[in-house]
Structures are given as structure tokens and as C-alpha cells.
């Protein structure tokens, strides 16, 4: 299901003079930045249009931008791109963006590869070829054991690589590539994958015969979301979206057959089916219920069920998720046993199942954990158990600041589970956890090249510097390596407007940071229960080496279910207040100079940042809003747009007066303050974006220039990618160019575009 999120962001209004001196007495960082004879910004036409709801009416003269076929919109976006380029490319004497991009590219190895993961007779892996943008999926046969097996492997050319899918070839053909789901059949004969070549995320389906190397099937359906193979590899099941981009139908394709795909079912209630006989019919699991979810896995005659379905006689935690099971028999599907409750401070998020182990994805006190439980379970489940009674093995991780993502883990018979572990100071680790032996093996750590001992990129030294050598892992030591000797990363609690503590992760260079003087960036998201991404990113070193502080605010609206609810619908104002509180904390505690705090929000995080700037326009000195959801009031009133109805659960239904009032009270587009000085802002958009319409950013920038301080608003710029969608271009080196553009903007906005890395 699509949401307004990226890759993966009113109370009292302080009144200011219409003067452009946003912070008198701070001459070292004037705003707006100095430019020599800057061209005037584009001016959008106005077309009278009136919006009405609940007995109120208001004017929206930029409503015409909703028509993306209007040639005036194309002309406006082209003019805005030219203005944005002129604004940013002049930074640092004209070469800052290029220098930043070169720094970022220099940290990326020319090629990269993931450790192979075995499945059946094959080892599967991905790699990025030398100098290329995108990965390649490949495999090799595993060598057989024994002398005879080795000879047979040699004669069969076992070490020959088979390329299964090359993203680069698709990108060269279409100019854009996004692979959604990618699934190899259990017999290793077929590869099914969903493909988007426009950025609109209406994925098509292709199936490749790995023996003949040919695409043997392309579905006529668009908007395909997920894939699943039957255990005999004879049938491929796939889900298709309706007009609101919500997956609601399951189809089945019989392989090596000319039969038309048949509709398995249209969503009504929750069902399971036998994968070996998809035409036998569906088994009902439960009737659909509002806000109730079911995750099912099959194991040895049982279905294991992760759910928040209400229990009559048992008190669950406030989050309500627990683990249950039932016999995998049609007549017994409604007879559940509650297996485990999470216990205090811990919640279930997801699970994976293998022949001998159940893997649980958990959160404890807002932080991620993984554990395994031996199967089959041998306990008496007359009464629910606490998770600890199942003797879980919690996977060791380096620190509580880590982001954790599961690997492919396709082999059901394996006792090894792969994770990718990362943190703001630790490049990605690929770790295999042996659930039988209760041990782990570090396989690989992301390479960071071209660093000197002070974090900045070295132009003349060897690519692998002393810092990189520090990151090389000796397999038998099994130790974690990071950059904590050079970087400080701490997690603090910030008190928000209502006394609630908000987690804030703060990252800075031990050498380059200057207390009370450094610039900083505050990142936020706060929607859909999604965590703010804090995993390793080598691009950030370009800011850290220049003394910048990077902070990540886990505001309400993201995270655990209760944290999510506390920042959604009529509680959304909490997210905005939390973000502002974190910004004020950074200044008050001396992490960031009061005239040098910037904000970055992406997608729904752009709503957060835009609303916070409306509420406190003098708090932030610059901002980057990436594919931002800014026109929420008008968008939520239009149920014909694809994601609007789905977003009623997140932001509220504007047909309900109280929820309409809440939305309108913080909507960034509706709450711009006339005549007030707003900070410099870079707003990005994508023309083919189906999650956040390109008009949202265009309307907002035009209105900012129209109603706020006319001098300051010249530093509000719009940059639109005319070929891509919500996730941008996506290539390794192209992403460096995009990030360098953003960093150069922030440095120029603060008047720091002439400062070099330390």
C-alpha cells in the first residue's frame, strides 16, 4: 500500500517585523544570503477558484496547478528549475555543489557487493559493477562436497556467474528503473519481479525463465504490489491495486501455460489457501475488523498468527499485539491458542518462520530488537506465556542506536538468519546469526573510501586510509567497528509542550564541532508509525567534517502504535510541537548556534517541517522540504485523488468537522503568515509522483512568494525532477548530485558556502 512517505517527514504565532533582518544582532550569518544581481523569481499566474467546506469558503488561486497537462505548469516548473539552479550553482563562488558531489562520490567504492546467501544448490548475491549506478542480481552454483562432487562441479563449470537481473540495462533502455518486489521460484527456475520505468509506481509484472534467459510473461495489470510463489513453482500469485492504490485483489498465473490469469479473490475478509492447490478454494481466518491486523505463517501443521485482535479474557499490553496459533485445518481455523504476550515495554512488530526457528521482530522502549525461538514449541499453552518463558535468544547488536533490516532469508531449512545492522556512526554490517548455536558471524561491512583521519575527503591519499582500515573486520575477532572515535552520537530526551519526553539522536564530529557556534540540521518525519531513518550515510560526512550537527527527532506520529496514535489525526499538532521543542533544545544546550539551525523533512515529513516553520518562522534559518505534503487540507477534501481515502486513518476525515478543523489548523499551505520573514527554503518535487502531487510544492512556493516577506521569499526555491517519481533517480552517483545540491543550498542560506572541511 502506498503512503505519503519517502525511500522515507498552530499554537501561538510569534509576530515579527516585516524587515528582512530575521535575527538582529547576528551579523555573522545574514539572511537572506548575498547574491550578485540575482534574477527575480518566477511569478505564477492566478486563476480564481473557491473551495468550500462546513459552511466556510476560501480562495485558492493556484488550484489550476492540479492539471499537470497545463502547458503553463510545465513552463512554470522549467522557470523554477532555472531559478533554483542559478541560486545554488552560485554557492561557494560557483563550485560548491560540484565539490560536495565529488567528495561524496570519492567515498563510494567503484564497485560494491553483498555477501552471497545460500539457498538450495545456489549462492545468490547482488553487486554494483565498476562505475555503474545500479545493482545486478546474480547467482552461482555451490560446489558439491567430496572428491566426486568437486570433480562434477568442475566439469559442470559450477563457478560460472549467472546474471538474473541487471537494473542498469533497464535504466539504459527506459531512462528510469525501480524494482519493487523480486522473487525467485522455489525450484530456482523463474524470477518474478515488478517494474516501474516512469516513477509513478504503477508497477508491471514480468517473469523471466532463468534457463532460457528470456522474459516469458508480462502481466496486463498495472499497480502490482506483492508476489508469492506456490511451493511447487507452478503458480505465481500477485496482488493488484484498485483506483486508490490500495491492494485489493489476488490473481494467479499458471506458469508454462497459455491460460489466462484467474482472479483468486477480491478482498473482503482474511483468508489462507493451500499453495499447492490454489484452485481448491479459500479458508476463512477471521472476519475483517476495523484497525485489526493478522500476520500468518505456516509451520508443521500450525498457523502462527501475530495479531492485535481483541481478547475477551486476557489483558494485553497497551499496544495489543500478541502471538497466537491454530491448527492448519479448515474446520479448526477459529480455535486459537494465545502463545505469548510481549510483556512490559515490548511489542511485536513482525515475524519470520523456518524449519526449526521462529524469528520475532520486536521493539522495546522504542528501539528495535530481533530474537529467535526454537521450534516446535513444547510448552503447554493452556495459559498465555510471557515472551521470556519461550527462552528467546536475542540477537546481539552493537548498540541501542542501531537500525536493523532483515536480509533475503529465503531458505526455509536454514538455521542462519541474516540482518543488516547500521547506526549513524557505523557503516552497514551484514551479520549472520546462527540460531542453533546461538552465535553470530560478521560477513561484511560497507566500504568507505577516500577518508583522512579528520573525516574529510582526501584528494591525494590512497582510497583506503587509516579510517577505512579501522573499518575492516577480522572475521575471527567478531568485533563491531565504527567511527565513534571521530564522531559523537548520543540519544537524549527532550520535553515537549505537554511534558512528554521526545527521543532525539544527536550526531557531530568530535574535532570539528564548536559548542554554541556550529550549524545544524534537524531531521523529522512523524507519520504512519514509521521510524525516522538513522542508518549510516556516508554523504553526511561532508556536513560533519565542516562542523555541522545532525539531529534526528523521533516525534509522535512515528514509531510504536501508541506513539503513532499520539501524533495522528487530531493529535497531529503534537508532532509539530515535538519537532519545534527538539529544535529549541539544540539551541538552548549549545549544540547549534541560534542563527544556524536548519530543518529537513521528506514527504509527510515535509508537512511536519512546513507546519513548524509556520508556527515558529524564526526558529529555523533554512530548510529543505523534499517531495513535501504541504497542501493537506485541499488534498484531503478531494476523495478522487488516489491516496486521500487511505489517509483518513492517518490525518483524519475532513468530512468530520472536528477532524477538518484540526487539519486546517496546521496545514502548511493554509497557515502562511502574511508579511512575515520566512527562512530560505529548497522545495523539491517529482513530476511523476503518485504519492504527493507535483502541484503541492509548486502551489506552496508560489503562495510563499505571494504573501510573505517579498525580499526573504526570493530565497525560497523550487526544484522539480521532470522524469522521476517520489523516490527520485535512485542511482548511487546520481543521489550524490541530489544531496550535494541540498547541502550547497543550506550552506549558502547560512552564508557558510565559503567554509572548507576541517
XYZ file of C-alpha atoms in Angstrom:
758
model
C 0.000 0.000 0.000
C 1.372 3.407 -0.963
C 1.718 6.160 1.587
C 2.990 9.723 1.554
C 6.415 8.690 2.736
C 9.870 8.608 1.140
C 12.774 5.856 0.359
C 11.277 7.656 3.688
C 8.801 13.793 7.408
C -0.778 26.177 15.353
C -0.245 27.341 18.546
C 0.839 30.872 19.416
C 2.452 32.581 16.463
C 5.370 34.882 17.180
C 4.987 38.127 15.281
C 7.980 39.767 13.682
C 8.721 42.962 11.847
C 8.446 42.871 8.064
C 12.144 43.739 7.979
C 14.352 41.116 6.349
C 16.734 41.061 9.317
C 15.317 37.868 10.788
C 17.752 37.858 13.711
C 19.078 41.310 14.557
C 22.427 41.273 16.296
C 23.730 38.193 14.493
C 25.622 39.727 11.574
C 27.884 36.722 11.028
C 25.115 34.794 9.249
C 22.812 37.259 7.466
C 19.567 36.158 5.859
C 18.817 36.075 3.001
C 22.230 35.127 1.555
C 24.093 37.635 -0.554
C 23.810 37.227 -4.317
C 25.146 39.424 -7.070
C 22.302 40.808 -9.157
C 20.016 37.821 -8.554
C 17.321 37.331 -11.177
C 13.755 37.809 -9.946
C 11.968 34.559 -9.027
C 9.249 33.247 -11.346
C 5.725 34.515 -10.727
C 2.874 32.029 -11.150
C -0.394 33.115 -12.688
C -3.516 33.266 -10.524
C -6.847 31.790 -11.554
C -9.877 32.468 -9.332
C -11.077 29.316 -7.570
C -13.134 28.902 -4.409
C -13.067 25.942 -2.022
C -15.939 25.335 0.407
C -16.383 23.008 3.369
C -18.534 23.054 6.512
C -20.046 26.413 5.709
C -16.696 28.088 5.073
C -15.208 29.239 1.801
C -11.702 30.334 0.858
C -9.798 31.267 -2.255
C -7.169 29.031 -3.867
C -5.780 30.917 -6.889
C -3.151 28.225 -7.548
C -5.621 25.364 -7.792
C -5.028 25.336 -11.556
C -1.674 23.607 -10.986
C -3.564 20.383 -10.279
C -3.865 19.992 -14.055
C -0.424 18.572 -14.853
C -1.187 18.728 -18.581
C -1.473 22.529 -18.479
C 1.434 23.941 -20.541
C 1.611 26.887 -18.148
C 2.600 24.470 -15.372
C 5.390 22.972 -17.476
C 6.643 26.453 -18.279
C 6.499 27.487 -14.612
C 8.409 24.398 -13.456
C 11.075 24.974 -16.113
C 11.483 28.580 -14.973
C 11.628 27.477 -11.327
C 14.322 24.917 -12.148
C 16.401 27.549 -13.880
C 15.992 29.891 -10.885
C 16.918 27.126 -8.399
C 19.983 26.152 -10.428
C 21.172 29.751 -10.618
C 20.643 30.169 -6.874
C 22.520 27.012 -5.840
C 25.216 26.898 -8.512
C 26.473 30.330 -7.425
C 27.242 28.974 -3.928
C 30.892 28.988 -2.890
C 31.979 31.038 -5.854
C 30.172 28.768 -8.257
C 31.750 25.391 -7.487
C 30.468 24.285 -4.066
C 27.868 21.836 -5.331
C 30.398 20.174 -7.624
C 32.980 19.944 -4.829
C 30.460 18.383 -2.456
C 29.351 15.869 -5.069
C 32.987 14.956 -5.740
C 33.540 14.389 -2.011
C 30.529 12.104 -1.806
C 31.479 10.121 -4.906
C 35.008 9.689 -3.599
C 33.665 7.877 -0.514
C 31.862 5.318 -2.654
C 33.936 2.371 -3.855
C 33.947 1.963 -7.630
C 32.104 -1.327 -7.173
C 30.290 -2.962 -4.279
C 28.895 -6.410 -3.489
C 26.769 -8.088 -0.850
C 27.910 -11.364 0.703
C 26.309 -14.364 -1.048
C 23.397 -16.072 0.655
C 22.900 -19.764 0.036
C 19.559 -21.229 -0.940
C 19.374 -24.800 -2.140
C 22.153 -25.502 -4.692
C 22.766 -21.819 -5.355
C 24.511 -18.836 -3.821
C 22.636 -15.599 -4.555
C 24.166 -12.148 -4.292
C 23.967 -8.573 -5.571
C 26.750 -6.305 -6.732
C 27.175 -2.918 -8.351
C 29.562 -3.196 -11.332
C 32.535 -0.888 -11.559
C 31.370 2.695 -12.085
C 27.706 1.795 -12.539
C 24.673 3.346 -10.853
C 22.511 0.296 -10.120
C 22.883 -3.265 -8.822
C 22.919 -6.615 -10.564
C 21.278 -9.735 -9.115
C 23.358 -12.843 -9.790
C 23.984 -16.374 -8.585
C 26.497 -19.212 -8.768
C 26.133 -22.914 -8.157
C 27.531 -24.052 -4.838
C 30.359 -26.594 -5.107
C 29.307 -30.123 -4.145
C 31.034 -31.914 -1.282
C 33.635 -34.677 -1.572
C 36.111 -35.530 -4.311
C 33.468 -36.798 -6.714
C 31.332 -33.748 -6.071
C 34.260 -31.421 -6.633
C 35.082 -33.123 -9.918
C 31.452 -32.936 -11.021
C 31.318 -29.269 -10.056
C 34.477 -28.585 -12.047
C 33.161 -30.362 -15.125
C 29.828 -28.545 -14.906
C 31.502 -25.130 -14.724
C 29.954 -24.524 -11.301
C 31.798 -21.243 -10.704
C 30.189 -19.524 -13.677
C 28.130 -16.495 -12.732
C 24.541 -16.232 -13.885
C 23.193 -12.695 -14.120
C 19.493 -12.841 -13.240
C 18.552 -9.162 -13.428
C 20.551 -6.065 -14.334
C 18.993 -2.796 -13.206
C 21.465 -0.855 -15.362
C 20.201 -2.414 -18.596
C 16.630 -1.444 -17.757
C 17.653 2.109 -16.807
C 19.572 2.495 -20.074
C 16.537 1.356 -22.059
C 13.870 3.417 -20.282
C 15.806 6.201 -18.556
C 14.429 5.215 -15.144
C 14.203 1.986 -13.141
C 12.562 0.951 -9.893
C 12.280 -2.733 -8.996
C 9.597 -3.274 -6.356
C 9.254 -6.973 -5.465
C 11.681 -9.602 -6.749
C 11.067 -13.318 -6.080
C 12.885 -16.435 -7.291
C 10.709 -19.541 -7.585
C 11.365 -22.380 -5.099
C 12.736 -24.593 -7.895
C 15.101 -21.756 -8.924
C 13.733 -21.849 -12.486
C 11.928 -18.490 -12.664
C 12.453 -14.934 -11.489
C 9.364 -12.766 -10.982
C 9.747 -9.034 -10.426
C 7.670 -5.849 -10.502
C 8.957 -2.983 -12.594
C 8.359 0.783 -12.717
C 10.008 2.723 -15.548
C 8.303 6.096 -15.070
C 8.475 6.861 -11.337
C 4.692 6.658 -10.998
C 4.889 3.386 -9.003
C 2.227 1.651 -11.090
C 4.332 -1.473 -11.233
C 4.062 -4.031 -14.014
C 4.928 -7.715 -13.594
C 7.496 -9.676 -15.565
C 8.618 -13.292 -15.222
C 11.966 -14.416 -16.543
C 12.873 -18.013 -17.386
C 16.343 -18.372 -15.897
C 17.195 -21.263 -18.202
C 16.399 -19.531 -21.475
C 17.236 -16.015 -20.100
C 14.027 -14.701 -21.687
C 11.079 -12.813 -20.247
C 8.231 -15.269 -20.735
C 5.387 -13.341 -19.142
C 4.335 -9.714 -18.789
C 1.090 -9.013 -16.982
C -1.517 -6.732 -18.497
C -2.305 -5.472 -14.998
C -0.698 -2.321 -13.596
C -0.344 -1.423 -9.955
C 1.063 -4.780 -8.804
C 2.326 -4.725 -5.235
C 3.432 -8.125 -3.937
C 4.334 -11.599 -5.229
C 4.268 -15.143 -3.855
C 5.155 -18.487 -5.441
C 3.345 -21.743 -4.789
C 5.657 -24.339 -3.233
C 5.770 -26.364 -6.458
C 6.719 -23.266 -8.535
C 3.825 -23.908 -10.904
C 1.771 -20.897 -9.846
C 2.602 -17.269 -9.174
C 0.201 -15.192 -7.075
C 0.216 -11.417 -7.187
C -1.797 -8.563 -5.682
C -3.262 -5.703 -7.726
C -4.268 -2.227 -6.539
C -7.618 -0.543 -7.026
C -8.048 3.073 -8.154
C -6.999 4.354 -4.720
C -3.681 2.434 -4.994
C -4.823 0.033 -2.291
C -4.098 -3.681 -2.955
C -7.473 -5.431 -3.062
C -7.279 -8.373 -5.486
C -5.159 -11.505 -5.809
C -4.563 -13.097 -9.209
C -2.834 -16.350 -10.101
C -0.635 -17.048 -13.115
C -0.062 -20.695 -14.047
C 3.473 -20.995 -15.343
C 4.272 -22.502 -18.740
C 0.619 -22.272 -19.690
C -1.403 -20.088 -22.028
C -4.293 -19.979 -19.573
C -5.454 -16.515 -18.633
C -4.628 -15.376 -15.118
C -7.552 -16.090 -12.855
C -8.889 -13.995 -10.006
C -8.329 -15.784 -6.727
C -10.308 -13.314 -4.635
C -11.265 -9.704 -4.054
C -10.613 -8.501 -0.539
C -13.451 -8.968 1.870
C -12.253 -10.921 4.872
C -8.977 -12.673 5.790
C -8.230 -15.988 4.103
C -5.484 -18.554 3.614
C -5.119 -21.145 0.852
C -3.049 -24.225 0.042
C -0.136 -23.111 -2.121
C -0.009 -26.491 -3.848
C -3.646 -26.301 -4.933
C -4.640 -22.701 -5.491
C -7.932 -23.651 -7.105
C -9.172 -25.663 -4.145
C -10.617 -22.577 -2.540
C -10.007 -20.242 0.375
C -10.097 -20.929 4.065
C -11.550 -18.106 6.149
C -9.349 -16.955 9.013
C -11.328 -14.116 10.578
C -13.899 -11.509 9.647
C -12.380 -8.154 8.870
C -12.469 -5.701 11.750
C -11.508 -2.048 11.877
C -7.851 -1.492 12.844
C -7.227 -5.231 13.390
C -4.300 -6.881 11.611
C -3.296 -10.516 11.097
C 0.116 -11.857 10.056
C 0.129 -15.603 9.415
C 2.993 -18.082 8.952
C 2.624 -21.839 8.457
C 4.760 -24.369 10.309
C 4.390 -28.126 10.811
C 0.600 -28.294 10.873
C 0.062 -24.959 12.655
C -0.579 -21.368 11.664
C 1.329 -18.891 13.831
C -0.575 -15.615 13.988
C 0.662 -12.193 15.006
C -2.369 -10.020 15.680
C -3.928 -7.247 17.707
C -7.406 -8.806 17.621
C -9.208 -8.126 20.926
C -9.078 -10.837 23.578
C -12.056 -11.348 25.830
C -10.454 -12.777 28.950
C -6.848 -11.651 28.700
C -5.391 -8.212 29.212
C -2.773 -7.431 26.569
C -0.308 -4.584 26.611
C -1.461 -1.168 25.502
C -0.171 -1.956 22.006
C -2.404 -5.049 21.849
C -0.214 -7.325 19.675
C 0.348 -10.926 20.707
C 1.331 -14.285 19.227
C -1.288 -16.994 18.747
C -1.556 -20.248 16.817
C -4.158 -22.628 15.495
C -4.253 -25.962 13.680
C -3.845 -25.657 9.903
C -7.168 -27.347 9.282
C -10.163 -25.637 7.746
C -12.547 -26.758 10.486
C -10.207 -25.585 13.255
C -9.170 -22.159 11.967
C -11.231 -20.316 14.560
C -9.791 -22.204 17.554
C -6.849 -20.090 18.584
C -4.348 -20.599 21.384
C -2.631 -17.483 22.670
C 1.048 -18.420 22.715
C 2.820 -15.333 24.035
C 2.278 -11.814 25.286
C 5.129 -9.370 24.975
C 5.482 -8.016 28.467
C 6.122 -4.514 29.692
C 7.746 -2.035 27.323
C 7.984 -4.511 24.449
C 5.811 -5.014 21.375
C 5.673 -7.457 18.462
C 6.148 -5.954 15.002
C 6.603 -8.870 12.601
C 7.821 -12.443 12.355
C 9.542 -14.930 10.066
C 9.439 -18.701 10.313
C 11.842 -21.521 9.484
C 12.025 -25.273 9.919
C 13.471 -25.095 13.428
C 13.046 -21.459 14.451
C 10.591 -18.606 14.781
C 12.122 -15.140 14.374
C 10.327 -12.233 16.035
C 10.803 -8.552 15.174
C 10.338 -6.528 18.366
C 10.544 -3.029 19.742
C 11.464 -2.382 23.347
C 11.252 1.156 24.686
C 11.115 2.404 21.100
C 14.241 0.548 19.928
C 14.447 -2.425 17.539
C 15.254 -5.983 18.630
C 15.263 -9.400 16.965
C 15.054 -12.775 18.678
C 14.619 -16.421 17.737
C 12.603 -19.146 19.428
C 13.227 -22.835 18.865
C 10.517 -24.822 17.087
C 8.489 -26.865 17.600
C 7.201 -25.304 20.788
C 6.976 -27.833 23.574
C 5.116 -25.842 26.193
C 1.581 -26.236 27.485
C -0.432 -23.297 26.185
C -3.448 -23.582 28.402
C -2.419 -20.149 29.646
C -0.588 -17.471 27.627
C 3.118 -17.164 28.340
C 5.306 -14.148 28.655
C 7.843 -13.948 25.844
C 10.646 -14.755 28.279
C 9.046 -18.138 29.043
C 9.731 -19.221 25.464
C 13.514 -18.930 26.088
C 14.175 -16.475 23.241
C 17.695 -15.792 22.002
C 18.073 -12.063 21.421
C 20.435 -11.297 18.555
C 23.451 -9.304 19.793
C 23.738 -5.825 18.261
C 26.398 -3.133 18.773
C 24.247 -0.501 20.488
C 20.717 0.685 21.084
C 21.139 3.297 18.335
C 21.178 0.728 15.545
C 18.840 0.390 12.597
C 18.182 -3.259 11.708
C 16.888 -4.694 8.445
C 16.396 -8.383 7.598
C 18.165 -9.892 4.606
C 16.534 -12.132 1.989
C 16.467 -15.252 4.220
C 14.749 -17.384 1.567
C 15.894 -20.822 2.731
C 13.213 -22.298 4.982
C 15.535 -25.101 6.114
C 18.316 -22.766 7.208
C 19.193 -22.155 10.845
C 21.020 -18.931 9.930
C 19.275 -15.575 9.847
C 20.822 -12.574 8.107
C 20.492 -8.967 9.232
C 21.945 -5.684 8.038
C 22.880 -3.610 11.095
C 23.763 0.059 10.926
C 23.937 3.221 13.013
C 24.759 6.904 12.485
C 28.417 6.103 13.292
C 28.664 2.570 11.898
C 28.648 1.667 8.179
C 26.298 -1.166 7.291
C 27.235 -4.550 8.753
C 25.992 -7.788 7.210
C 25.673 -10.303 10.036
C 24.609 -13.958 10.016
C 23.050 -15.213 13.262
C 23.249 -18.969 13.843
C 20.018 -19.658 15.715
C 21.017 -23.235 16.530
C 24.438 -22.432 18.009
C 23.444 -19.005 19.346
C 26.444 -17.355 17.697
C 26.902 -14.696 15.042
C 29.310 -14.119 12.159
C 30.164 -10.717 10.698
C 30.400 -11.179 6.946
C 30.928 -7.712 5.561
C 30.999 -4.030 6.370
C 30.230 -1.273 3.893
C 33.372 0.234 2.472
C 34.002 3.961 2.939
C 36.878 5.144 0.784
C 38.878 8.331 0.456
C 38.819 9.472 4.084
C 41.515 11.253 6.029
C 41.770 10.959 9.779
C 39.599 14.059 10.200
C 36.598 12.783 8.212
C 37.053 14.980 5.146
C 37.815 13.515 1.748
C 41.487 13.218 0.907
C 42.350 14.155 -2.644
C 45.806 12.619 -2.888
C 45.944 9.765 -0.411
C 45.129 6.148 -1.090
C 41.441 5.319 -1.237
C 41.770 3.074 1.815
C 43.014 5.340 4.564
C 43.662 4.699 8.218
C 39.977 5.210 8.944
C 38.987 2.654 6.338
C 41.492 0.187 7.760
C 39.757 0.688 11.086
C 36.517 -0.470 9.478
C 37.978 -3.692 8.084
C 36.727 -6.584 10.185
C 38.878 -9.524 11.123
C 36.491 -12.461 10.855
C 37.764 -14.394 13.856
C 37.581 -11.386 16.181
C 33.851 -10.818 15.568
C 34.045 -7.252 16.834
C 31.975 -4.275 15.788
C 33.804 -1.373 14.131
C 32.558 2.181 13.887
C 33.653 5.797 13.766
C 32.838 6.578 17.388
C 36.395 7.810 17.996
C 35.748 10.558 15.473
C 32.004 11.080 15.882
C 29.820 11.558 18.925
C 26.337 10.056 18.774
C 24.022 10.394 21.749
C 20.342 9.862 22.451
C 18.665 12.391 24.739
C 15.110 13.062 25.855
C 13.533 16.444 25.097
C 10.473 17.652 26.995
C 7.723 18.741 24.615
C 4.926 21.265 25.182
C 2.778 18.824 27.180
C 5.537 17.281 29.303
C 6.076 14.216 27.107
C 9.699 13.149 26.522
C 10.755 13.059 22.855
C 13.800 10.967 21.812
C 16.410 12.996 19.968
C 19.577 11.469 18.457
C 22.428 13.979 18.064
C 25.466 13.361 15.833
C 28.564 15.551 15.434
C 32.329 15.461 14.860
C 34.462 15.474 17.984
C 37.071 17.630 16.225
C 35.015 19.974 14.050
C 32.060 20.774 16.315
C 32.246 24.048 18.255
C 29.902 24.346 21.217
C 27.435 27.192 20.766
C 28.760 28.102 17.315
C 28.121 25.167 14.976
C 25.397 24.975 12.341
C 22.999 22.055 12.452
C 20.218 20.176 10.714
C 17.158 18.737 12.440
C 15.507 15.831 10.594
C 11.909 14.768 11.208
C 9.131 12.569 9.832
C 6.455 11.583 12.361
C 3.770 9.739 10.381
C 2.323 6.290 9.599
C 4.106 4.710 12.559
C 7.321 4.755 10.513
C 10.715 5.196 12.146
C 12.917 8.071 11.090
C 15.860 6.654 9.154
C 19.052 6.973 11.207
C 21.129 4.360 9.413
C 24.633 5.056 8.163
C 25.003 7.510 5.274
C 28.485 8.473 4.088
C 27.151 11.659 2.446
C 26.644 13.155 5.910
C 30.407 13.273 6.430
C 30.522 16.341 4.173
C 28.497 18.244 6.776
C 30.061 16.652 9.849
C 33.587 17.480 8.644
C 32.521 21.132 8.386
C 31.355 21.176 11.989
C 27.634 20.639 11.396
C 25.433 18.890 13.934
C 22.894 16.384 12.611
C 19.918 15.619 14.841
C 17.052 13.162 14.379
C 13.779 13.853 16.178
C 11.561 10.808 16.811
C 8.412 12.892 17.160
C 4.989 11.457 17.853
C 3.278 10.031 14.787
C 6.085 7.567 14.019
C 7.308 4.528 15.925
C 5.226 2.269 18.154
C 1.421 2.092 17.826
C 0.708 4.263 20.874
C 3.396 6.767 19.796
C 1.854 6.770 16.330
C -1.664 7.440 17.620
C -0.388 10.282 19.805
C 0.686 12.117 16.633
C -2.053 11.274 14.150
C -5.485 12.688 13.284
C -6.490 15.396 15.778
C -3.241 14.756 17.688
C -1.055 15.784 14.746
C -0.244 19.085 16.418
C 1.827 17.043 18.901
C 4.235 16.040 16.111
C 4.754 19.674 15.163
C 5.228 20.854 18.738
C 7.653 17.972 19.377
C 9.748 18.989 16.386
C 9.890 22.609 17.493
C 10.830 21.528 21.031
C 13.743 19.480 19.683
C 14.957 22.442 17.654
C 14.844 24.728 20.677
C 16.718 22.111 22.723
C 19.591 22.030 20.224
C 19.973 25.795 20.531
C 19.468 26.010 24.286
C 22.042 23.283 25.038
C 24.634 24.817 22.708
C 24.730 22.089 20.106
C 23.734 24.610 17.409
C 24.065 28.384 17.106
C 20.697 30.096 17.320
C 21.032 31.572 13.823
C 22.268 28.360 12.213
C 19.549 25.744 12.760
C 18.135 24.130 9.599
C 15.313 21.623 9.124
C 14.847 18.759 6.665
C 11.653 16.803 6.069
C 10.684 14.384 3.331
C 7.163 13.581 2.085
C 4.909 13.545 5.182
C 7.973 14.900 6.992
C 7.716 17.955 4.745
C 4.313 18.632 6.264
C 5.956 18.482 9.691
C 8.684 20.953 8.776
C 6.358 23.293 6.867
C 3.911 23.438 9.769
C 6.714 24.003 12.296
C 8.066 26.911 10.233
C 4.587 28.458 10.080
C 4.312 28.112 13.829
C 7.802 29.458 14.607
C 9.278 31.071 11.467
C 12.222 32.496 13.400
C 13.373 29.142 14.813
C 14.870 27.768 11.606
C 17.365 29.645 9.432
C 16.931 27.383 6.383
C 15.046 24.262 5.371
C 14.889 21.551 2.737
C 11.428 20.112 2.036
C 11.692 17.046 -0.199
C 8.570 15.955 -2.152
C 6.584 17.515 0.720
C 2.912 17.026 1.581
C 2.081 20.715 2.051
C -1.446 21.198 0.709
C -3.042 18.671 3.041
C -6.362 20.464 3.554
C -7.265 20.713 -0.136
C -5.880 17.253 -0.901
C -7.829 15.535 1.884
C -11.019 17.245 0.700
C -10.616 15.634 -2.744
C -11.562 11.959 -2.435
C -10.877 11.404 -6.151
C -7.111 11.546 -5.559
C -5.565 8.075 -5.171
C -4.318 8.158 -1.560
C -6.847 10.501 0.019
C -9.279 7.947 1.446
C -6.438 5.784 2.741
C -5.016 8.800 4.553
C -8.201 9.380 6.546
C -6.763 6.894 9.063
C -3.581 8.937 9.385
C -4.629 12.577 9.180
C -8.383 12.471 9.703
C -11.514 12.637 7.588
C -12.295 16.248 6.631
C -15.984 15.371 6.324
C -15.942 15.226 10.136
C -15.947 18.835 11.405
C -13.550 18.286 14.315
C -11.037 16.496 12.101
C -11.402 19.102 9.367
C -10.698 21.851 11.901
C -7.584 20.019 13.105
C -6.234 19.564 9.567
C -6.887 23.165 8.602
C -5.273 24.456 11.802
C -1.817 23.156 10.858
C -1.963 22.747 7.052
C 1.232 24.463 5.781
C -0.480 25.917 2.701
C -3.347 27.480 4.677
C -1.286 28.903 7.543
C 1.365 31.067 5.889
C 1.757 34.350 7.769
C 1.342 37.460 5.559
C 4.323 39.785 5.519
C 6.397 37.639 7.878
C 10.043 36.825 7.073
C 10.377 33.146 6.231
C 13.760 31.358 6.093
C 15.407 30.291 2.814
C 13.852 27.012 1.695
C 14.644 24.485 -1.011
C 11.490 22.618 -2.014
C 11.855 19.594 -4.299
C 9.193 17.776 -6.314
C 8.892 14.980 -8.878
C 6.590 15.315 -11.849
C 5.506 11.640 -11.914
C 4.949 11.380 -8.158
C 1.753 9.448 -7.326
C 2.104 9.867 -3.548
C 2.474 13.643 -3.346
C 1.333 15.572 -6.407
C 3.877 17.858 -8.009
C 1.419 20.733 -7.573
C 1.744 20.609 -3.764
C 5.275 22.005 -3.817
C 4.560 24.368 -6.744
C 1.463 25.852 -5.097
C 3.191 26.334 -1.777
C 6.279 28.044 -3.182
C 4.095 30.356 -5.264
C 1.990 31.274 -2.246
C 5.038 31.826 -0.015
C 6.380 34.321 -2.542
C 2.958 35.955 -2.845
C 2.060 36.507 0.817
C 5.240 36.507 2.933
C 8.135 38.978 3.026
C 8.914 39.710 -0.656
C 12.643 40.033 -0.031
C 13.140 36.915 2.082
C 10.932 34.815 -0.166
C 13.375 35.263 -3.041
C 15.436 32.620 -1.231
C 12.592 30.091 -1.438
C 13.315 27.936 -4.484
C 11.613 25.025 -6.213
C 13.494 22.187 -7.942
C 11.423 19.611 -9.873
C 12.658 16.365 -11.373
C 10.603 16.083 -14.553
C 11.401 12.400 -15.202
C 11.128 10.620 -11.857
C 8.661 9.837 -9.086
C 8.543 10.004 -5.303
C 11.906 8.310 -4.775
C 13.948 10.385 -7.228
C 16.553 8.890 -9.544
C 17.867 6.324 -7.097
C 21.314 5.603 -8.600
C 24.413 5.603 -6.390
C 26.194 8.519 -8.037
C 23.049 10.405 -9.073
C 21.965 10.505 -5.437
C 25.283 12.214 -4.624
C 24.368 15.000 -7.043
C 20.952 15.473 -5.430
C 22.355 15.530 -1.894
C 25.163 17.895 -2.882
C 22.551 20.277 -4.295
C 20.706 20.257 -0.950
C 23.857 20.720 1.140
C 25.094 23.551 -1.071
C 21.746 25.283 -0.648
C 21.918 25.030 3.149
C 25.485 26.307 3.265
C 24.647 29.259 1.038
C 21.499 30.015 3.036
C 23.601 30.327 6.207
C 26.362 32.285 4.497
C 28.770 29.391 5.069
C 29.363 28.393 1.478
C 32.976 29.537 1.619
C 33.970 27.325 4.561
C 36.089 24.211 3.888
C 36.001 20.919 5.746
C 38.277 20.601 8.772
